[in-house]
Coordinates of C-alpha atoms in Angstrom, one line a residue:
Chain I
X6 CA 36.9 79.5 130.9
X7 CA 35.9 82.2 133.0
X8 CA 33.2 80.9 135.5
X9 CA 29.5 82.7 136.0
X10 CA 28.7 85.3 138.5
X11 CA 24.9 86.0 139.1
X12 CA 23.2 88.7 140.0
X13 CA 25.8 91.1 138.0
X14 CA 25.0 93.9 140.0
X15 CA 23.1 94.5 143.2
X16 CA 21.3 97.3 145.1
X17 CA 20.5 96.4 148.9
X18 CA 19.2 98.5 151.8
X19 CA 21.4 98.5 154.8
X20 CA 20.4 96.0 156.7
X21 CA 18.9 93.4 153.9
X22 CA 21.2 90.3 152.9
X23 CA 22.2 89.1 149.4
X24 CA 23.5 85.9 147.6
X25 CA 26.2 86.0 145.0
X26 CA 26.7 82.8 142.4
X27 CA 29.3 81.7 140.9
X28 CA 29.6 78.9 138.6
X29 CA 31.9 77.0 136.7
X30 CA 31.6 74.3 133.8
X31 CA 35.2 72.5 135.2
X32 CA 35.7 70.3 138.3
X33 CA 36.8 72.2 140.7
X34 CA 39.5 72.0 143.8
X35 CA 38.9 75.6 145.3
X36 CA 36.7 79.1 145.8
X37 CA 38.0 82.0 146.6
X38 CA 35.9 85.2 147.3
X39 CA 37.5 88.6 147.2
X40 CA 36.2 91.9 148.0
X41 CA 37.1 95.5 146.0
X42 CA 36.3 98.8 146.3
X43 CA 36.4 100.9 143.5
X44 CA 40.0 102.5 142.8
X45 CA 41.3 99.7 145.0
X46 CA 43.3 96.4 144.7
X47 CA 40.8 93.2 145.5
X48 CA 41.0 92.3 149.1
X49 CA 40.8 88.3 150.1
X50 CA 36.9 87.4 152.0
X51 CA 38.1 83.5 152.4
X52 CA 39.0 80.2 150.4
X53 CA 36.5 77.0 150.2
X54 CA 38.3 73.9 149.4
X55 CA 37.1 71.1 147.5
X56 CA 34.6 69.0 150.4
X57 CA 31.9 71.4 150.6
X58 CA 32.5 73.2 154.1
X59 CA 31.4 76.1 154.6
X60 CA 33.0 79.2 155.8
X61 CA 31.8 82.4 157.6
X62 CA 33.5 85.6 158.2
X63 CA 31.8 87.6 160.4
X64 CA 28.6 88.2 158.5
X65 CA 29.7 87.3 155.5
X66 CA 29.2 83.6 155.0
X67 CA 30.0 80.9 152.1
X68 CA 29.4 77.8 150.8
X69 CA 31.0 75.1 148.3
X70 CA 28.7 71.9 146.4
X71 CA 31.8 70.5 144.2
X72 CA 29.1 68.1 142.3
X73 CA 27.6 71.2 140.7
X74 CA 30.7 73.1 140.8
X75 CA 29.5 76.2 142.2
X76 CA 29.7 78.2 145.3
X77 CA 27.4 80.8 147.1
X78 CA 28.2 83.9 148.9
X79 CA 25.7 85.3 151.3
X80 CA 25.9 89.0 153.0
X81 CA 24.0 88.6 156.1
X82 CA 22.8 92.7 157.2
X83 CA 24.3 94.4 155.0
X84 CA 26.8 96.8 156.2
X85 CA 27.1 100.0 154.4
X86 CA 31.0 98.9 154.2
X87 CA 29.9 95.6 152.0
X88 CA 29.9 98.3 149.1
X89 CA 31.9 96.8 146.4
X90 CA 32.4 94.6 143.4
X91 CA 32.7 91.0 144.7
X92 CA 34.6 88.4 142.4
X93 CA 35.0 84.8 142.7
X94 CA 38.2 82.8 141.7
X95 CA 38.5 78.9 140.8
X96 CA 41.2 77.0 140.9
X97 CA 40.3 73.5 138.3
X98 CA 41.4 70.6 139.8
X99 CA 44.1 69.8 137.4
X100 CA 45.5 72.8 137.4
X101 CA 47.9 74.1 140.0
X102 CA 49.1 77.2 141.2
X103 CA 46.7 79.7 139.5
X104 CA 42.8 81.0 139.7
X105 CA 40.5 82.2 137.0
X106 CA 38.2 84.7 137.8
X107 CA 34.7 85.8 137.2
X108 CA 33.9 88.9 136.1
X109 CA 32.5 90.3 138.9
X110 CA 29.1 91.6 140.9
X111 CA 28.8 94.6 141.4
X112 CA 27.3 94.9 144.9
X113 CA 26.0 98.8 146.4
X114 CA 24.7 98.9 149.9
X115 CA 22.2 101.9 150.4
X116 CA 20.9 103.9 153.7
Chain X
X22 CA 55.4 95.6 156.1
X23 CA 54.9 96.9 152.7
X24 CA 52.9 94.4 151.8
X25 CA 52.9 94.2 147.5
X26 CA 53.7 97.4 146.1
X27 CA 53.9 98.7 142.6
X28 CA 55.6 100.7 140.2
X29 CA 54.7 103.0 138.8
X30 CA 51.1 104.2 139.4
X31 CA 50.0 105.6 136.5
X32 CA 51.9 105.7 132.8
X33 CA 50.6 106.9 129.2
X34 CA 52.5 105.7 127.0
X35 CA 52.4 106.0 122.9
X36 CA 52.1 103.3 120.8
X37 CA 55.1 101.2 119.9
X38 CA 56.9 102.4 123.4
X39 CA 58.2 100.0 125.6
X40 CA 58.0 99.6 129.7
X41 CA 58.4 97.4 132.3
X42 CA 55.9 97.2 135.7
X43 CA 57.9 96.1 138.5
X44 CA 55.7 94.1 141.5
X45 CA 57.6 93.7 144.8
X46 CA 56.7 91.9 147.9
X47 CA 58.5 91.8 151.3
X48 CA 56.6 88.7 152.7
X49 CA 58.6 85.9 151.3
X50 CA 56.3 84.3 148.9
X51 CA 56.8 82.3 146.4
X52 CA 54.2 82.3 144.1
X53 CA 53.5 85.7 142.0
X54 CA 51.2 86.7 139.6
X55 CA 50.5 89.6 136.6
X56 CA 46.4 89.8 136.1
X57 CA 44.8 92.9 133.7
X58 CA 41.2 94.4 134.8
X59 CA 39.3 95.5 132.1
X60 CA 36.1 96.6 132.1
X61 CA 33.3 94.0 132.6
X62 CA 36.2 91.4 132.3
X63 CA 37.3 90.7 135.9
X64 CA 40.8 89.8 136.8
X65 CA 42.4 88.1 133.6
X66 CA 45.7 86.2 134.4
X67 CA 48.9 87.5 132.1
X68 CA 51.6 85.5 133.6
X69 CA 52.8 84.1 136.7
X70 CA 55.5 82.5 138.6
X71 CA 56.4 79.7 141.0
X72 CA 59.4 80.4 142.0
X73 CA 62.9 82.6 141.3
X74 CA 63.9 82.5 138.0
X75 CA 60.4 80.4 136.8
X76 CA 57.8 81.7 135.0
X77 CA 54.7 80.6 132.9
X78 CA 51.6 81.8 130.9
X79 CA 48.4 82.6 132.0
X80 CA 45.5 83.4 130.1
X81 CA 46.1 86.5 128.1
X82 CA 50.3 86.6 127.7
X83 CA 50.8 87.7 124.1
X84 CA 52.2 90.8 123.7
X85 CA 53.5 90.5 127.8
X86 CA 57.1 89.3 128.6
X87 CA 58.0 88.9 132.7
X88 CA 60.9 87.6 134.4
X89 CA 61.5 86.9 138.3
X90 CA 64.9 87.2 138.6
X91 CA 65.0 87.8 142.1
X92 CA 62.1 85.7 144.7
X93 CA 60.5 89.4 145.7
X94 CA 60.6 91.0 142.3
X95 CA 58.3 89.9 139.7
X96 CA 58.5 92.0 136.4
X97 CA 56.1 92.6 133.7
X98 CA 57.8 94.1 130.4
X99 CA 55.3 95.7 127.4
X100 CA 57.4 95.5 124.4
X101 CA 55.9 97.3 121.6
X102 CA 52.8 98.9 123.5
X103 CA 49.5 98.6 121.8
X104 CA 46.0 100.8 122.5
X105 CA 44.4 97.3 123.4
X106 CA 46.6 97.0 126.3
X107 CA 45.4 99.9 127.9
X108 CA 43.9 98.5 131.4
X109 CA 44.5 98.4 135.1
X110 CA 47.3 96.1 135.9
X111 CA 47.7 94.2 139.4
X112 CA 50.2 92.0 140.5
X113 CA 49.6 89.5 143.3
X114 CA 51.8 86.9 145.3
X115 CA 50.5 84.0 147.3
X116 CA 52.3 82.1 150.1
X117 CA 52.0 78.9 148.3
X118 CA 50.3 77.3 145.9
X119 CA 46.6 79.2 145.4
X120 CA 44.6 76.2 146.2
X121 CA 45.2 77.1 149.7
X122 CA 46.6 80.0 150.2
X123 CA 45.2 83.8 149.5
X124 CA 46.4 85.7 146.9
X125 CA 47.5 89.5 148.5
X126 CA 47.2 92.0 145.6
X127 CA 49.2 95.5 145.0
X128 CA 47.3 98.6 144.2
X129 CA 47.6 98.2 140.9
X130 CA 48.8 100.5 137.7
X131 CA 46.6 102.3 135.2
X132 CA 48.4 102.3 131.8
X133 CA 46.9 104.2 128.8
X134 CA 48.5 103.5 125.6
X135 CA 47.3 106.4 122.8

């Protein structure tokens, strides 16, 4: 089963931040968080295993709680380059080797 | 590098036809993967393998054969094409197993089927 992704689209000012959710009714081992533009392939943000740590990439940060089985993405000042549909992928903790995806927010950074 | 790249880019195709997609990747992974993007669906998984000469279902297969024959080629075969099966596909390959390791995606092929 697919998980959830709220909002499923969003419209920010440069300079504002956002959350993205995502949401799953399995246990899970892993997050990722990838990044596409549209008419391109989906580009890798970062991975959040199964302990709740929380990652950051530059200003783009995450954040893992495996008791609800959901992770948070947060866009600190948004860039005009944070443009893009943003999907997360879950990787169940019996299941090995593949992710299941959400479908997607779509995410548009204004002047 | 190349990286993952795809072939072809864009196909029509009439229904009934066959193809095949070929994914390749120069990075030496092991793990490779067939996903469709439809419209409001996300990234649904068609097949994928673990290894040369492995290769298993994924969420969506019927209709899809593949076969990794080689560890860098991953194939993805249409053998009676149907209008549903119009979409954008990607392939992907990951170092190891995705709990880990990120998943690097080619830039995909846009099949119409009329």
């Amino acid at each position: 089963q697919q998980p959830v992704q709220s909002p499923q689209a969003v419209i920010l000012r440069e300079g504002e931040d956002a959350v993205i959710n995502c949401s799953s009714s399995k246990a899970l081992y892993s997050v990722h968080w990838y990044r596409q533009k549209h008419g391109e392939a989906p580009v890798f943000l970062m991975i959040l295993l199964k302990g709740g740590e929380q990652k950051g990439h530059d200003k783009i940060s995450a954040s893992f709680n495996e008791k609800k089985q959901q992770s948070s993405l947060y866009l600190t000042a948004s860039q005009l380059s944070y443009s893009g549909t943003y999907f997360c992928g879950t990787r169940g903790t019996g299941t090995a080797s593949k992710l299941t995806f959400g479908t997607g927010t779509r995410l548009q950074v204004t002047l | 590098n190349a990286g993952v790249t795809q072939t072809p880019k864009f196909r029509v195709l009439k229904t009934g036809q066959s193809m095949t997609l070929l994914c390749a990747q120069d990075m030496n992974h092991e793990y490779m993967y067939w996903y469709r993007q439809d419209p409001g669906m996300g990234l649904r998984l068609i097949h994928y393998s673990v290894g040369e000469g492995t290769t298993a279902k994924g969420e969506v297969p019927d209709g899809y054969n593949v076969s990794r024959l080689k560890k860098q080629n991953f194939l993805l075969g249409l053998e009676s094409a149907a209008p549903s099966q119009t979409s954008v596909y990607f392939c992907a390959s990951s170092f190891w197993g995705t709990g880990y390791n990120e998943q690097f995606f080619g830039p995909g092929t846009r099949l119409t089927v009329l």
